[in-house]
PDB file of C-alpha atoms in Angstrom:
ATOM      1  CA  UNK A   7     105.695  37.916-181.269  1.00 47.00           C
ATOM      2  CA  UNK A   8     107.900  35.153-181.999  1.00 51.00           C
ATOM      3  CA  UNK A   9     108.526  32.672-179.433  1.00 62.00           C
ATOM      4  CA  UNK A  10     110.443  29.999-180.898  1.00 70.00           C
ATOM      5  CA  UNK A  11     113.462  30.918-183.182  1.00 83.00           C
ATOM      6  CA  UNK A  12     115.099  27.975-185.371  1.00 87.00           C
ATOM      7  CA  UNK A  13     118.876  28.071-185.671  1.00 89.00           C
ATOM      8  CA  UNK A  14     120.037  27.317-188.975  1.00 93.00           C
ATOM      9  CA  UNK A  15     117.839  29.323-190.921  1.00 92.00           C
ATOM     10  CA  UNK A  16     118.948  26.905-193.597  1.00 95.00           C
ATOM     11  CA  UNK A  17     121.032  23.439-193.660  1.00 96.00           C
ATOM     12  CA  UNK A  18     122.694  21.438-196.439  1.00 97.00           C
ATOM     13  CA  UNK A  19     124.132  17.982-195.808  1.00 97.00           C
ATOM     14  CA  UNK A  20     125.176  15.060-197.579  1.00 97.00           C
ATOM     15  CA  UNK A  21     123.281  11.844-197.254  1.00 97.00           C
ATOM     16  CA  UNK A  22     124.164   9.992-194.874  1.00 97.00           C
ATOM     17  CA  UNK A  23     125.288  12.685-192.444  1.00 97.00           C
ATOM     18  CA  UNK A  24     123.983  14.259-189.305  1.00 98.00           C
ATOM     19  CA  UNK A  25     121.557  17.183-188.965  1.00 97.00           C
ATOM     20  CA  UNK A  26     120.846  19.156-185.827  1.00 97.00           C
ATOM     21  CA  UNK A  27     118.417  22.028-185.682  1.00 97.00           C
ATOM     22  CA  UNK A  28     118.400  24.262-182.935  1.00 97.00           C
ATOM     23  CA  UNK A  29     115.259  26.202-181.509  1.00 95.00           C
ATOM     24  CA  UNK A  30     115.300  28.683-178.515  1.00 95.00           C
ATOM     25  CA  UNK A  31     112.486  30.428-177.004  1.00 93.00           C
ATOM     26  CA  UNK A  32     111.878  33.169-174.611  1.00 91.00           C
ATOM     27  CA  UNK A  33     109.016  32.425-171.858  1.00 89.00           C
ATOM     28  CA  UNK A  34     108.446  29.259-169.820  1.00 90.00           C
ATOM     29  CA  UNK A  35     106.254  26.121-171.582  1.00 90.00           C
ATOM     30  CA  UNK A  36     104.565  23.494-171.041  1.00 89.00           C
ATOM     31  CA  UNK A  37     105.564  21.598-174.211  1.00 91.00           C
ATOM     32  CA  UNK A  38     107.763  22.041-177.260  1.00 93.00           C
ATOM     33  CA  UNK A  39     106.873  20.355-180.533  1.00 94.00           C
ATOM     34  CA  UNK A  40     108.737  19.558-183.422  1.00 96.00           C
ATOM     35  CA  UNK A  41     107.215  19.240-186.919  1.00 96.00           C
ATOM     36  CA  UNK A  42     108.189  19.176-190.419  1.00 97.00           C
ATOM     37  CA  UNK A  43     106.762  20.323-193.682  1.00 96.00           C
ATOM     38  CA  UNK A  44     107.852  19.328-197.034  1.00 95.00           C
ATOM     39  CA  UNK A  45     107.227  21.657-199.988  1.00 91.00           C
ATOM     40  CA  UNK A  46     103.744  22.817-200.554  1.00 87.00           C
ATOM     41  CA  UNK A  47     102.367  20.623-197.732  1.00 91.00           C
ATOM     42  CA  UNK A  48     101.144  20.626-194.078  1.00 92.00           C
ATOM     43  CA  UNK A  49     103.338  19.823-191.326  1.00 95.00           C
ATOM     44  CA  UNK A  50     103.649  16.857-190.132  1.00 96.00           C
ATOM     45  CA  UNK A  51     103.985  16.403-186.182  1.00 96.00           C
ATOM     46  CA  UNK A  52     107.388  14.673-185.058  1.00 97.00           C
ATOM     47  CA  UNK A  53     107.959  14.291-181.276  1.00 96.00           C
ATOM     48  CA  UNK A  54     105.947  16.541-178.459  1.00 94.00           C
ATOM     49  CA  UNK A  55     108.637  16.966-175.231  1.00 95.00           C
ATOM     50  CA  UNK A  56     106.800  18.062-171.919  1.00 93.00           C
ATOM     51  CA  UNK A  57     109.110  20.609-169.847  1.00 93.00           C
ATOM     52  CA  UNK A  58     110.062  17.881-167.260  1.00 95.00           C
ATOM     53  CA  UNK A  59     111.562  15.844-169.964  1.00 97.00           C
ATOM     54  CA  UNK A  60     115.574  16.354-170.951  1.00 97.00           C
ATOM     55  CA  UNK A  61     115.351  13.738-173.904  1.00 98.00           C
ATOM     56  CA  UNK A  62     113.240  12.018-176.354  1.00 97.00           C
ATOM     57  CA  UNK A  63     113.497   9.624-179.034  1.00 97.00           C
ATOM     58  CA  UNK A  64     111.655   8.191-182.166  1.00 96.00           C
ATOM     59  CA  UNK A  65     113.600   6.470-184.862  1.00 97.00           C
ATOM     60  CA  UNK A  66     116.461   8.242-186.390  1.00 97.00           C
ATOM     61  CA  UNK A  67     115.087  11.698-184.097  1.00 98.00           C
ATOM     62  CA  UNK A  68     116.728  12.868-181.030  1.00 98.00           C
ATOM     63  CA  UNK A  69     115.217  15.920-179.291  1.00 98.00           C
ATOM     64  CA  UNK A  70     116.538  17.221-176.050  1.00 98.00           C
ATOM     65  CA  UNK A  71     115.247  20.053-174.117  1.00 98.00           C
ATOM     66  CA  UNK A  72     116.977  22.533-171.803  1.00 97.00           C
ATOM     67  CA  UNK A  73     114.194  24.649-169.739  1.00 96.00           C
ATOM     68  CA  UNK A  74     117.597  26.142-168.245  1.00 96.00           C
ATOM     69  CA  UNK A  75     119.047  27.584-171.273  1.00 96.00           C
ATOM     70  CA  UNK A  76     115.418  27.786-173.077  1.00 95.00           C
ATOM     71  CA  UNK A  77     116.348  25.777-176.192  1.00 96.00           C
ATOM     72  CA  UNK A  78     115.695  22.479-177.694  1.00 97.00           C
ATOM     73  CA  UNK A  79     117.839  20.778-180.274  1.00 98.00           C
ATOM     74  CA  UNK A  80     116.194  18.231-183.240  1.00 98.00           C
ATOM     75  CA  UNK A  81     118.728  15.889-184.308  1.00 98.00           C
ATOM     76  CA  UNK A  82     118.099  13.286-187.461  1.00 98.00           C
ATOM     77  CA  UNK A  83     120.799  10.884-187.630  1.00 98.00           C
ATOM     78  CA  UNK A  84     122.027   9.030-190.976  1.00 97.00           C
ATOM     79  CA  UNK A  85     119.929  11.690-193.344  1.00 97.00           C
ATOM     80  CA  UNK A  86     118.173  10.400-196.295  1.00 97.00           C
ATOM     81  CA  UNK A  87     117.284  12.573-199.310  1.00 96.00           C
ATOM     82  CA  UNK A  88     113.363  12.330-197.984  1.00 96.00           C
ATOM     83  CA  UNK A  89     114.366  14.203-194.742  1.00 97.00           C
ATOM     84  CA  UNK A  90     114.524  17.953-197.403  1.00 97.00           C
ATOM     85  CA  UNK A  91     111.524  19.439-195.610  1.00 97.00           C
ATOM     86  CA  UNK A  92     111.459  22.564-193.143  1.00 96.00           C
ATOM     87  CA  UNK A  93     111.451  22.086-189.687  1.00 97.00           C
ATOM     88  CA  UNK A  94     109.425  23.863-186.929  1.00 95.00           C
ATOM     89  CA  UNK A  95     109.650  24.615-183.410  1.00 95.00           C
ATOM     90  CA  UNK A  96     106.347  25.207-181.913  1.00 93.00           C
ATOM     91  CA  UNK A  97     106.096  26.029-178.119  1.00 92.00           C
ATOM     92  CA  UNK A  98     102.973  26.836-175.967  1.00 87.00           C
ATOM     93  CA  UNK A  99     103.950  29.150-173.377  1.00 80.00           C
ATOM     94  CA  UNK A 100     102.680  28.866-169.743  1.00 77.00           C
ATOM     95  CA  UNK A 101     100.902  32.624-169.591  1.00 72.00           C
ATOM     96  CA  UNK A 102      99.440  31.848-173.065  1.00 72.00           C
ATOM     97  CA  UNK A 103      97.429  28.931-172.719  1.00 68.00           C
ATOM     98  CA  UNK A 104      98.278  25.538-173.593  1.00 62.00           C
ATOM     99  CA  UNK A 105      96.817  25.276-177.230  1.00 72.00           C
ATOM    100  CA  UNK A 106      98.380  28.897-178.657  1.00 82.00           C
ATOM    101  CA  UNK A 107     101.309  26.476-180.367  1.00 87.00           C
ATOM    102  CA  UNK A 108     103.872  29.697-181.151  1.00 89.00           C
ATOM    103  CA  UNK A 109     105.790  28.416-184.256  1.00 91.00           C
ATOM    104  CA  UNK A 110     109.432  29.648-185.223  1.00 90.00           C
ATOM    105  CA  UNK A 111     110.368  30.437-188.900  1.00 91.00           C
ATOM    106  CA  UNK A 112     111.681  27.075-188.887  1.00 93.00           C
ATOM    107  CA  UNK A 113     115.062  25.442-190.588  1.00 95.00           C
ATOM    108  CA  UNK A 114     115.331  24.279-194.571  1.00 95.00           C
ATOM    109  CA  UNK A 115     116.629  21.196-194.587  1.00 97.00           C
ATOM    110  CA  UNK A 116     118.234  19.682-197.753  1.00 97.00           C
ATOM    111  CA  UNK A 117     119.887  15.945-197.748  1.00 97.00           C
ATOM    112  CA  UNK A 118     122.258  16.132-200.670  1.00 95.00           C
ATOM    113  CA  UNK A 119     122.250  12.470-202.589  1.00 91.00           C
TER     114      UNK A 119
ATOM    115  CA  UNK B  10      88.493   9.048-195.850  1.00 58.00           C
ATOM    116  CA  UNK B  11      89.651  10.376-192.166  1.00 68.00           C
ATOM    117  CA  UNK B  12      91.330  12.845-191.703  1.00 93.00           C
ATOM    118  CA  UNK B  13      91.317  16.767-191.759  1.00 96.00           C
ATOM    119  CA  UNK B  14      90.700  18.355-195.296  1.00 96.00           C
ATOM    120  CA  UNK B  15      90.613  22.009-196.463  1.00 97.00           C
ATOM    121  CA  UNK B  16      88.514  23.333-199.234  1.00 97.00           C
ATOM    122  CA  UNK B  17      89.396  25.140-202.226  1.00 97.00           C
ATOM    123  CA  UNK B  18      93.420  24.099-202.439  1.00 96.00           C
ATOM    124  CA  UNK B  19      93.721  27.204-204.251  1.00 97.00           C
ATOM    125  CA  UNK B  20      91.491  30.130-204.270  1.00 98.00           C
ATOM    126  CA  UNK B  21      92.403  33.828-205.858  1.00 98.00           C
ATOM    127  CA  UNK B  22      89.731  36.349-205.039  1.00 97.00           C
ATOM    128  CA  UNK B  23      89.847  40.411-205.656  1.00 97.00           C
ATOM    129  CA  UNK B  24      89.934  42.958-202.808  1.00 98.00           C
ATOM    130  CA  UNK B  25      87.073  43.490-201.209  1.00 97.00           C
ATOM    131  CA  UNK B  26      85.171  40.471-201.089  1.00 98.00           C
ATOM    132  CA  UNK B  27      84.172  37.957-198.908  1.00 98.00           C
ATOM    133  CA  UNK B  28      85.946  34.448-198.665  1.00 98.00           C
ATOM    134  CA  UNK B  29      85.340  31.356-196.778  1.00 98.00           C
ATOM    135  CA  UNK B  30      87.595  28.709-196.510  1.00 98.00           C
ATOM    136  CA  UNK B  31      86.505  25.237-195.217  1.00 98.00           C
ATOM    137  CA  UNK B  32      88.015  22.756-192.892  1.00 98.00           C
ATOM    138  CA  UNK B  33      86.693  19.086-191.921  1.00 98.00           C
ATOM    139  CA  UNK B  34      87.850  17.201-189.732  1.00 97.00           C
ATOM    140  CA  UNK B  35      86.386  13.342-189.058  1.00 96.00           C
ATOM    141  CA  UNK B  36      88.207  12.545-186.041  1.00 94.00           C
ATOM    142  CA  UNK B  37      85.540  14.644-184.061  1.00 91.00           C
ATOM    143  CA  UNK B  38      88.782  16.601-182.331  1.00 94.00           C
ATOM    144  CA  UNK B  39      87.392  18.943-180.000  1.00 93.00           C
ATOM    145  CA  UNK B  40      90.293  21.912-180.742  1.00 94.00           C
ATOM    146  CA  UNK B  41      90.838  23.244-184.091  1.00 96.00           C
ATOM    147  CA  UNK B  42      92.740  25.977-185.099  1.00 96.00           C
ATOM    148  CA  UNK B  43      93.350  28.503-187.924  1.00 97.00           C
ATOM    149  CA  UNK B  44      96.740  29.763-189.255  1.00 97.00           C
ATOM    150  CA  UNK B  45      98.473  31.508-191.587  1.00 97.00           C
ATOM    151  CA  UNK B  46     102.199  30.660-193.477  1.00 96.00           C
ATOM    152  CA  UNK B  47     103.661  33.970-194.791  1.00 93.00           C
ATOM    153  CA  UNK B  48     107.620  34.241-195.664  1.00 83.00           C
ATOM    154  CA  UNK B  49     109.615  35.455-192.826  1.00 74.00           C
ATOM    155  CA  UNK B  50     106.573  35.168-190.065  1.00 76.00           C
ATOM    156  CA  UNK B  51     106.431  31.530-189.905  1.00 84.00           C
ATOM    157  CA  UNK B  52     102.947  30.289-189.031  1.00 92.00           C
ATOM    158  CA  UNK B  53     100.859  32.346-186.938  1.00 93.00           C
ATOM    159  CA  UNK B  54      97.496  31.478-185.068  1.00 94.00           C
ATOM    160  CA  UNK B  55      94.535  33.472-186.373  1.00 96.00           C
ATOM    161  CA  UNK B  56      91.661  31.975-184.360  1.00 95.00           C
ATOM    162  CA  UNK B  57      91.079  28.324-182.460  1.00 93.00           C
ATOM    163  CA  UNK B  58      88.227  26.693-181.035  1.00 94.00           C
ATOM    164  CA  UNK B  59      88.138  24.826-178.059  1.00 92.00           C
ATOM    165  CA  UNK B  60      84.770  22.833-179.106  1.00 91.00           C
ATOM    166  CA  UNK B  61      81.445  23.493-180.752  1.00 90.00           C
ATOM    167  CA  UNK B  62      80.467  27.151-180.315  1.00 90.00           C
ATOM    168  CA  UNK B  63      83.158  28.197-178.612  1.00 92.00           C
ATOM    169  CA  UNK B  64      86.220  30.051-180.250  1.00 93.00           C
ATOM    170  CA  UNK B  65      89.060  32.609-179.353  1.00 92.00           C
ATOM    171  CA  UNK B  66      91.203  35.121-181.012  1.00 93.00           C
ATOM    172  CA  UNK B  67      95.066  34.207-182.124  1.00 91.00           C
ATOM    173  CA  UNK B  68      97.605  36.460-182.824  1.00 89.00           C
ATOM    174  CA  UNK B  69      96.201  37.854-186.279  1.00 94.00           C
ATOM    175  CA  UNK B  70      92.486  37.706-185.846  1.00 95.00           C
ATOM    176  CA  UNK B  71      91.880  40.891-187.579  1.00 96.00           C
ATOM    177  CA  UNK B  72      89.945  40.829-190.765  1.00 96.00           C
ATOM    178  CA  UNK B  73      88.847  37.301-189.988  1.00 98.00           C
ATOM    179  CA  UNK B  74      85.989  35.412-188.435  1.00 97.00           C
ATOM    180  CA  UNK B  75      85.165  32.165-187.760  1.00 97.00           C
ATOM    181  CA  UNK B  76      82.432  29.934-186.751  1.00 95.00           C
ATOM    182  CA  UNK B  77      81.882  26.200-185.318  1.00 96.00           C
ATOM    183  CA  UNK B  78      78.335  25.329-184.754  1.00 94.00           C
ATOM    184  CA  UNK B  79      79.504  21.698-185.402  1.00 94.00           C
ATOM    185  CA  UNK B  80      82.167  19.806-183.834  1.00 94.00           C
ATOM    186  CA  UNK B  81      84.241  18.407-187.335  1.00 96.00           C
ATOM    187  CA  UNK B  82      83.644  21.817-189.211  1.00 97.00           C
ATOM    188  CA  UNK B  83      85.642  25.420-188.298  1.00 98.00           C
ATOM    189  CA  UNK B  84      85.212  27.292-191.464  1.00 98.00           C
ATOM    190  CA  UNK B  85      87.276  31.026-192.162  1.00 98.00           C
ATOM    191  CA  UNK B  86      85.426  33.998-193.322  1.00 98.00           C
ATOM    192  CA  UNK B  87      87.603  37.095-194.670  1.00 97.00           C
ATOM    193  CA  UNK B  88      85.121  39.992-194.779  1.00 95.00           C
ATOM    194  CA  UNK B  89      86.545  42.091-197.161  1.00 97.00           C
ATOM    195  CA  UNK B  90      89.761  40.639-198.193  1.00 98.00           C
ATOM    196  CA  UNK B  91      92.993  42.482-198.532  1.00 98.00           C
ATOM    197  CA  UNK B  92      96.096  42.187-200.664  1.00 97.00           C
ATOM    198  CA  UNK B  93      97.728  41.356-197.499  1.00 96.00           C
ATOM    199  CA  UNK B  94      95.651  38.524-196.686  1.00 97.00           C
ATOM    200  CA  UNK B  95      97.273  36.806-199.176  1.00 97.00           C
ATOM    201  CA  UNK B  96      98.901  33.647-197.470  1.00 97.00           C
ATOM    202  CA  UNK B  97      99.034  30.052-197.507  1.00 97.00           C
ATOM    203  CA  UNK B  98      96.107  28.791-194.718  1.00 98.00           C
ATOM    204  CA  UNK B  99      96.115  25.569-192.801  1.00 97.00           C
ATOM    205  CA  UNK B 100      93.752  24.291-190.483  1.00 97.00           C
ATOM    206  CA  UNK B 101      94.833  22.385-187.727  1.00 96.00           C
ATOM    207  CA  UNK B 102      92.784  20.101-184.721  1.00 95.00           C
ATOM    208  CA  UNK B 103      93.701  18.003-181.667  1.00 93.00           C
ATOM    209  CA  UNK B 104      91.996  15.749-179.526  1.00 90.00           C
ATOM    210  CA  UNK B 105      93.310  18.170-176.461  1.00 85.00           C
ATOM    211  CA  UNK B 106      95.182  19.912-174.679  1.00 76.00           C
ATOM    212  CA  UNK B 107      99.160  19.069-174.492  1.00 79.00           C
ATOM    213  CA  UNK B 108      98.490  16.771-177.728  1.00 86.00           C
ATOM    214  CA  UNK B 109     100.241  16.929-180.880  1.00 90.00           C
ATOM    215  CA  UNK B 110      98.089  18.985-183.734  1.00 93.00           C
ATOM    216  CA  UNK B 111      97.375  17.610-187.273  1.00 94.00           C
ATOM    217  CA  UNK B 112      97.477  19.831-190.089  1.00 95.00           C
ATOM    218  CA  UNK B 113      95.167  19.614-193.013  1.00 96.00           C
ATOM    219  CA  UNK B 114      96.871  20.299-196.486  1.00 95.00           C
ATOM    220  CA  UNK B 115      96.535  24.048-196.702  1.00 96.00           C
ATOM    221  CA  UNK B 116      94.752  26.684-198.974  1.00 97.00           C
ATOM    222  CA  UNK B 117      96.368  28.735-201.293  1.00 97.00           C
ATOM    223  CA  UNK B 118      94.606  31.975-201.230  1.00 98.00           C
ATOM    224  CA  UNK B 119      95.549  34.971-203.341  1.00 97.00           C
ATOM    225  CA  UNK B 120      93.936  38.518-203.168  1.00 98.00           C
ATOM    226  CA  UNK B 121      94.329  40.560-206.107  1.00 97.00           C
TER     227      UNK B 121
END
């Protein structure tokens, strides 16, 4: 069953511009992850948020996390044309286990030069 | 070179017979994981390991086995491989639990 569920299924920006991906899930976690996978690759991990955590940054990523409203938004700030990958969700729910990483179908991402 | 690496890339096989795809990993990772990239499902867990010898069931585990009588190694078996086995594999590992997983670069397998 699918835990986490990416909102846009599929996003097209021009360089430069924001993108925010939104992910919402269904049972309580202990972490959400974000990744991303370009074409024909593996993912790549991009910021882990623990459930006690409302915000998290690493370069040009913001990830917040509402436990409330069970969703977490990715946002990349001033896109470049190397951000075109998918991204993932991936949760790990409480009553699963902490390694059984659920992924979502995950959002297309395409920077536009 | 470290890292986690998957063996064959690509790999077409017929129905019916057995496949096993590798995974190494050098970082000696105690978890490693199996999963499977279809259209429309995402990727979904097939089996992990939680170190040597010891391994669970995913969410797909059917069809599949797996073994990991050493710590860097967690190779796939499909015992008689079906048409819908055909998928896009990666192996994953971490060093533990609440830890971010690295992904090795897939396998490519198609069952004819």
């Amino acid at each position: 069953s699918q835990q986490g569920e990416e909102d846009p299924q599929a996003l097209s920006i021009q360089e430069g511009e924001n993108a925010t991906m939104n992910c919402s899930y269904k049972t309580s976690i202990n972490n959400l992850q974000w990744y991303r996978q370009n074409s024909g690759r593996g993912l790549v991990h991009l910021i882990l948020i623990r459930s006690n955590e409302r915000e998290k940054h690493s370069g040009r990523l913001r990830v917040t996390l509402d436990t409330s409203k069970k969703s977490s938004s990715l946002l990349i700030t001033a896109s470049r044309a190397a951000d075109t990958a998918s991204y993932f969700c991936a949760t790990d729910a409480i009553n699963q286990g902490a390694q059984k990483l659920v992924f979502g179908q995950g959002t297309r991402l395409t920077i536009n030069p | 070179d470290a890292g986690i690496t998957q063996s064959p890339r690509y790999k077409i096989t017929e129905t019916g017979r057995q496949v096993t795809l590798m995974c190494h990993q050098t970082w000696s990772h105690s978890y490693m994981f199996w999963y499977r990239q279809d259209l429309g499902h995402g990727l979904r867990l097939i089996y992990y390991s939680a170190a040597a010898d010891i391994t669970d069931k995913g969410e797909v585990s059917d069809g599949y086995v797996v073994s990991r009588s050493k710590t860097e190694n967690f190779p796939l078996t499909l015992e008689s491989a079906t048409r819908s086995q055909t998928s896009v594999y990666f192996c994953a590992s971490t060093p533990g639990l609440y830890y971010e997983q690295y992904f090795g670069p897939g396998t490519r397998l198609t069952v004819t």
